[in-house]
Amino acid sequence: MHMNKLYGYLIDSSVLYLPFQQQLISHKGSSCQLRNTMGELLFYLIQHAGKGVVTDDEIILNVWEKNELSGTYNRLWQVMQNLNKKLNKLGIKSELFMRVRGKGYYLINDKITPLYTRSTTIDRVINLTDGKKQFSYRNGI
């Protein structure tokens, strides 16, 4: 059975973002490992890019508080500044996020391209009734 699985995102045609590894890789080969909160923040903003402005309160709730961390507006601003610096260092010169004063952040989603990989389902069946182990694999490639 074929299923498309999210692999990552191409940002501004030059940086690969791997959310499950919390890593950014530039097309020039340099990379940057994100800390957990910064990676969660970037992933959350990308996932909600199509809805318009993502409010500060929504971000703090879903990135900090749901992970049992204490989030503040100042901390959110600080992490966003550091994230923008990391993206800039990897070659993204244009603004990826726009700050909507007093509300939240708007991600310019035409700079984000989701990338998918094809995954396969492999079933393993063990028959113990006759004392022999039998393995059955179903490979969808």
PDB file of C-alpha atoms in Angstrom:
ATOM      1  CA  MET A   1       0.000   0.000   0.000  1.00  0.00           C
ATOM      2  CA  HIS A   2       1.493   3.341  -1.055  1.00  0.00           C
ATOM      3  CA  MET A   3       1.103   6.342   1.169  1.00  0.00           C
ATOM      4  CA  ASN A   4       2.561   9.776   0.760  1.00  0.00           C
ATOM      5  CA  LYS A   5       4.362  10.804   3.910  1.00  0.00           C
ATOM      6  CA  LEU A   6       5.613  14.274   4.726  1.00  0.00           C
ATOM      7  CA  TYR A   7       9.380  14.397   4.340  1.00  0.00           C
ATOM      8  CA  GLY A   8      10.021  18.089   4.853  1.00  0.00           C
ATOM      9  CA  TYR A   9       9.673  21.516   3.294  1.00  0.00           C
ATOM     10  CA  LEU A  10      11.646  23.491   0.764  1.00  0.00           C
ATOM     11  CA  ILE A  11      11.883  27.081   1.983  1.00  0.00           C
ATOM     12  CA  ASP A  12      12.433  29.861  -0.546  1.00  0.00           C
ATOM     13  CA  SER A  13      13.795  27.301  -3.053  1.00  0.00           C
ATOM     14  CA  SER A  14      17.092  27.134  -1.157  1.00  0.00           C
ATOM     15  CA  VAL A  15      16.733  25.569   2.299  1.00  0.00           C
ATOM     16  CA  LEU A  16      15.404  22.138   3.190  1.00  0.00           C
ATOM     17  CA  TYR A  17      13.569  21.940   6.504  1.00  0.00           C
ATOM     18  CA  LEU A  18      13.288  18.464   8.033  1.00  0.00           C
ATOM     19  CA  PRO A  19      10.720  18.906  10.827  1.00  0.00           C
ATOM     20  CA  PHE A  20      11.072  15.446  12.331  1.00  0.00           C
ATOM     21  CA  GLN A  21      14.833  15.893  12.675  1.00  0.00           C
ATOM     22  CA  GLN A  22      14.446  19.611  13.475  1.00  0.00           C
ATOM     23  CA  GLN A  23      17.127  20.430  10.945  1.00  0.00           C
ATOM     24  CA  LEU A  24      17.665  23.067   8.275  1.00  0.00           C
ATOM     25  CA  ILE A  25      19.970  22.311   5.331  1.00  0.00           C
ATOM     26  CA  SER A  26      20.953  24.883   2.721  1.00  0.00           C
ATOM     27  CA  HIS A  27      21.422  24.071  -0.953  1.00  0.00           C
ATOM     28  CA  LYS A  28      25.090  24.997  -0.411  1.00  0.00           C
ATOM     29  CA  GLY A  29      25.493  22.165   2.094  1.00  0.00           C
ATOM     30  CA  SER A  30      25.579  24.016   5.391  1.00  0.00           C
ATOM     31  CA  SER A  31      23.126  22.913   8.045  1.00  0.00           C
ATOM     32  CA  CYS A  32      21.676  23.981  11.355  1.00  0.00           C
ATOM     33  CA  GLN A  33      20.141  21.876  14.109  1.00  0.00           C
ATOM     34  CA  LEU A  34      17.183  23.626  15.739  1.00  0.00           C
ATOM     35  CA  ARG A  35      16.446  23.453  19.434  1.00  0.00           C
ATOM     36  CA  ASN A  36      13.190  21.737  20.274  1.00  0.00           C
ATOM     37  CA  THR A  37      11.060  24.854  20.857  1.00  0.00           C
ATOM     38  CA  MET A  38      12.365  26.603  17.744  1.00  0.00           C
ATOM     39  CA  GLY A  39      11.724  23.500  15.639  1.00  0.00           C
ATOM     40  CA  GLU A  40       8.211  23.150  17.063  1.00  0.00           C
ATOM     41  CA  LEU A  41       7.558  26.831  16.369  1.00  0.00           C
ATOM     42  CA  LEU A  42       8.676  26.639  12.742  1.00  0.00           C
ATOM     43  CA  PHE A  43       6.689  23.451  12.149  1.00  0.00           C
ATOM     44  CA  TYR A  44       3.563  24.937  13.737  1.00  0.00           C
ATOM     45  CA  LEU A  45       3.785  28.118  11.664  1.00  0.00           C
ATOM     46  CA  ILE A  46       4.294  26.163   8.451  1.00  0.00           C
ATOM     47  CA  GLN A  47       1.383  23.847   9.217  1.00  0.00           C
ATOM     48  CA  HIS A  48      -0.908  26.830   9.810  1.00  0.00           C
ATOM     49  CA  ALA A  49       0.384  29.075   7.031  1.00  0.00           C
ATOM     50  CA  GLY A  50      -2.812  28.896   4.986  1.00  0.00           C
ATOM     51  CA  LYS A  51      -5.038  30.325   7.694  1.00  0.00           C
ATOM     52  CA  GLY A  52      -3.549  33.810   7.652  1.00  0.00           C
ATOM     53  CA  VAL A  53      -2.267  35.399  10.840  1.00  0.00           C
ATOM     54  CA  VAL A  54      -1.383  32.917  13.564  1.00  0.00           C
ATOM     55  CA  THR A  55      -1.968  34.735  16.837  1.00  0.00           C
ATOM     56  CA  ASP A  56       0.631  35.044  19.556  1.00  0.00           C
ATOM     57  CA  ASP A  57      -1.740  33.377  22.035  1.00  0.00           C
ATOM     58  CA  GLU A  58      -2.318  30.424  19.698  1.00  0.00           C
ATOM     59  CA  ILE A  59       1.429  29.982  19.202  1.00  0.00           C
ATOM     60  CA  ILE A  60       2.204  30.184  22.926  1.00  0.00           C
ATOM     61  CA  LEU A  61      -0.536  27.667  23.716  1.00  0.00           C
ATOM     62  CA  ASN A  62       0.410  25.145  21.020  1.00  0.00           C
ATOM     63  CA  VAL A  63       4.197  25.447  21.022  1.00  0.00           C
ATOM     64  CA  TRP A  64       4.985  26.143  24.662  1.00  0.00           C
ATOM     65  CA  GLU A  65       2.085  25.259  26.959  1.00  0.00           C
ATOM     66  CA  LYS A  66       1.085  21.993  25.246  1.00  0.00           C
ATOM     67  CA  ASN A  67       4.706  20.911  25.734  1.00  0.00           C
ATOM     68  CA  GLU A  68       4.509  21.854  29.423  1.00  0.00           C
ATOM     69  CA  LEU A  69       6.702  24.915  28.961  1.00  0.00           C
ATOM     70  CA  SER A  70       6.085  28.463  30.066  1.00  0.00           C
ATOM     71  CA  GLY A  71       5.676  30.785  27.096  1.00  0.00           C
ATOM     72  CA  THR A  72       5.575  34.574  27.061  1.00  0.00           C
ATOM     73  CA  TYR A  73       5.228  37.183  24.349  1.00  0.00           C
ATOM     74  CA  ASN A  74       8.840  38.234  24.926  1.00  0.00           C
ATOM     75  CA  ARG A  75      10.071  34.650  24.633  1.00  0.00           C
ATOM     76  CA  LEU A  76       8.085  34.171  21.406  1.00  0.00           C
ATOM     77  CA  TRP A  77       9.591  37.349  19.947  1.00  0.00           C
ATOM     78  CA  GLN A  78      13.091  36.241  20.992  1.00  0.00           C
ATOM     79  CA  VAL A  79      12.760  32.765  19.438  1.00  0.00           C
ATOM     80  CA  MET A  80      11.361  34.283  16.222  1.00  0.00           C
ATOM     81  CA  GLN A  81      14.329  36.675  16.021  1.00  0.00           C
ATOM     82  CA  ASN A  82      16.772  33.801  16.488  1.00  0.00           C
ATOM     83  CA  LEU A  83      14.934  31.669  13.924  1.00  0.00           C
ATOM     84  CA  ASN A  84      15.099  34.485  11.365  1.00  0.00           C
ATOM     85  CA  LYS A  85      18.835  34.843  12.022  1.00  0.00           C
ATOM     86  CA  LYS A  86      19.388  31.126  11.428  1.00  0.00           C
ATOM     87  CA  LEU A  87      17.359  31.206   8.196  1.00  0.00           C
ATOM     88  CA  ASN A  88      19.273  34.282   7.042  1.00  0.00           C
ATOM     89  CA  LYS A  89      22.600  32.602   7.801  1.00  0.00           C
ATOM     90  CA  LEU A  90      21.550  29.654   5.617  1.00  0.00           C
ATOM     91  CA  GLY A  91      20.754  31.933   2.692  1.00  0.00           C
ATOM     92  CA  ILE A  92      17.145  33.041   3.079  1.00  0.00           C
ATOM     93  CA  LYS A  93      17.476  36.773   2.634  1.00  0.00           C
ATOM     94  CA  SER A  94      13.826  37.716   2.194  1.00  0.00           C
ATOM     95  CA  GLU A  95      11.278  37.824   4.986  1.00  0.00           C
ATOM     96  CA  LEU A  96       9.606  34.494   5.548  1.00  0.00           C
ATOM     97  CA  PHE A  97       7.486  35.710   8.453  1.00  0.00           C
ATOM     98  CA  MET A  98       5.716  39.008   8.754  1.00  0.00           C
ATOM     99  CA  ARG A  99       4.926  40.358  12.194  1.00  0.00           C
ATOM    100  CA  VAL A 100       1.399  41.705  12.493  1.00  0.00           C
ATOM    101  CA  ARG A 101       1.777  44.087  15.407  1.00  0.00           C
ATOM    102  CA  GLY A 102      -0.324  43.187  18.408  1.00  0.00           C
ATOM    103  CA  LYS A 103      -1.694  40.045  16.752  1.00  0.00           C
ATOM    104  CA  GLY A 104       0.795  37.441  15.656  1.00  0.00           C
ATOM    105  CA  TYR A 105       2.753  36.190  12.670  1.00  0.00           C
ATOM    106  CA  TYR A 106       1.921  35.676   9.036  1.00  0.00           C
ATOM    107  CA  LEU A 107       3.948  33.146   7.079  1.00  0.00           C
ATOM    108  CA  ILE A 108       4.433  33.958   3.423  1.00  0.00           C
ATOM    109  CA  ASN A 109       3.354  30.506   2.302  1.00  0.00           C
ATOM    110  CA  ASP A 110       4.240  30.848  -1.388  1.00  0.00           C
ATOM    111  CA  LYS A 111       7.861  30.459  -0.223  1.00  0.00           C
ATOM    112  CA  ILE A 112       7.117  27.045   1.322  1.00  0.00           C
ATOM    113  CA  THR A 113       6.892  23.844  -0.725  1.00  0.00           C
ATOM    114  CA  PRO A 114       5.952  20.635   1.090  1.00  0.00           C
ATOM    115  CA  LEU A 115       7.972  17.578   0.092  1.00  0.00           C
ATOM    116  CA  TYR A 116       6.623  14.054   0.340  1.00  0.00           C
ATOM    117  CA  THR A 117       8.155  10.623   0.206  1.00  0.00           C
ATOM    118  CA  ARG A 118       6.464   7.426  -0.692  1.00  0.00           C
ATOM    119  CA  SER A 119       6.311   4.977   2.171  1.00  0.00           C
ATOM    120  CA  THR A 120       5.408   1.337   1.972  1.00  0.00           C
ATOM    121  CA  THR A 121       3.508  -0.837   4.311  1.00  0.00           C
ATOM    122  CA  ILE A 122       5.336  -3.941   5.392  1.00  0.00           C
ATOM    123  CA  ASP A 123       3.306  -6.529   7.226  1.00  0.00           C
ATOM    124  CA  ARG A 124       4.959  -9.150   9.359  1.00  0.00           C
ATOM    125  CA  VAL A 125       2.972 -12.245  10.163  1.00  0.00           C
ATOM    126  CA  ILE A 126       4.193 -14.887  12.576  1.00  0.00           C
ATOM    127  CA  ASN A 127       2.494 -18.261  12.615  1.00  0.00           C
ATOM    128  CA  LEU A 128       3.103 -19.957  15.950  1.00  0.00           C
ATOM    129  CA  THR A 129       0.561 -22.767  15.636  1.00  0.00           C
ATOM    130  CA  ASP A 130       2.955 -25.273  14.103  1.00  0.00           C
ATOM    131  CA  GLY A 131       6.026 -24.071  16.019  1.00  0.00           C
ATOM    132  CA  LYS A 132       7.633 -22.515  12.944  1.00  0.00           C
ATOM    133  CA  LYS A 133       8.092 -18.836  12.451  1.00  0.00           C
ATOM    134  CA  GLN A 134       6.812 -17.690   9.113  1.00  0.00           C
ATOM    135  CA  PHE A 135       7.321 -14.170   7.915  1.00  0.00           C
ATOM    136  CA  SER A 136       5.188 -12.637   5.249  1.00  0.00           C
ATOM    137  CA  TYR A 137       6.087  -9.301   3.772  1.00  0.00           C
ATOM    138  CA  ARG A 138       3.875  -7.195   1.611  1.00  0.00           C
ATOM    139  CA  ASN A 139       5.978  -4.631  -0.192  1.00  0.00           C
ATOM    140  CA  GLY A 140       4.248  -1.847  -2.085  1.00  0.00           C
ATOM    141  CA  ILE A 141       7.224  -0.541  -4.034  1.00  0.00           C
TER     142      ILE A 141
END
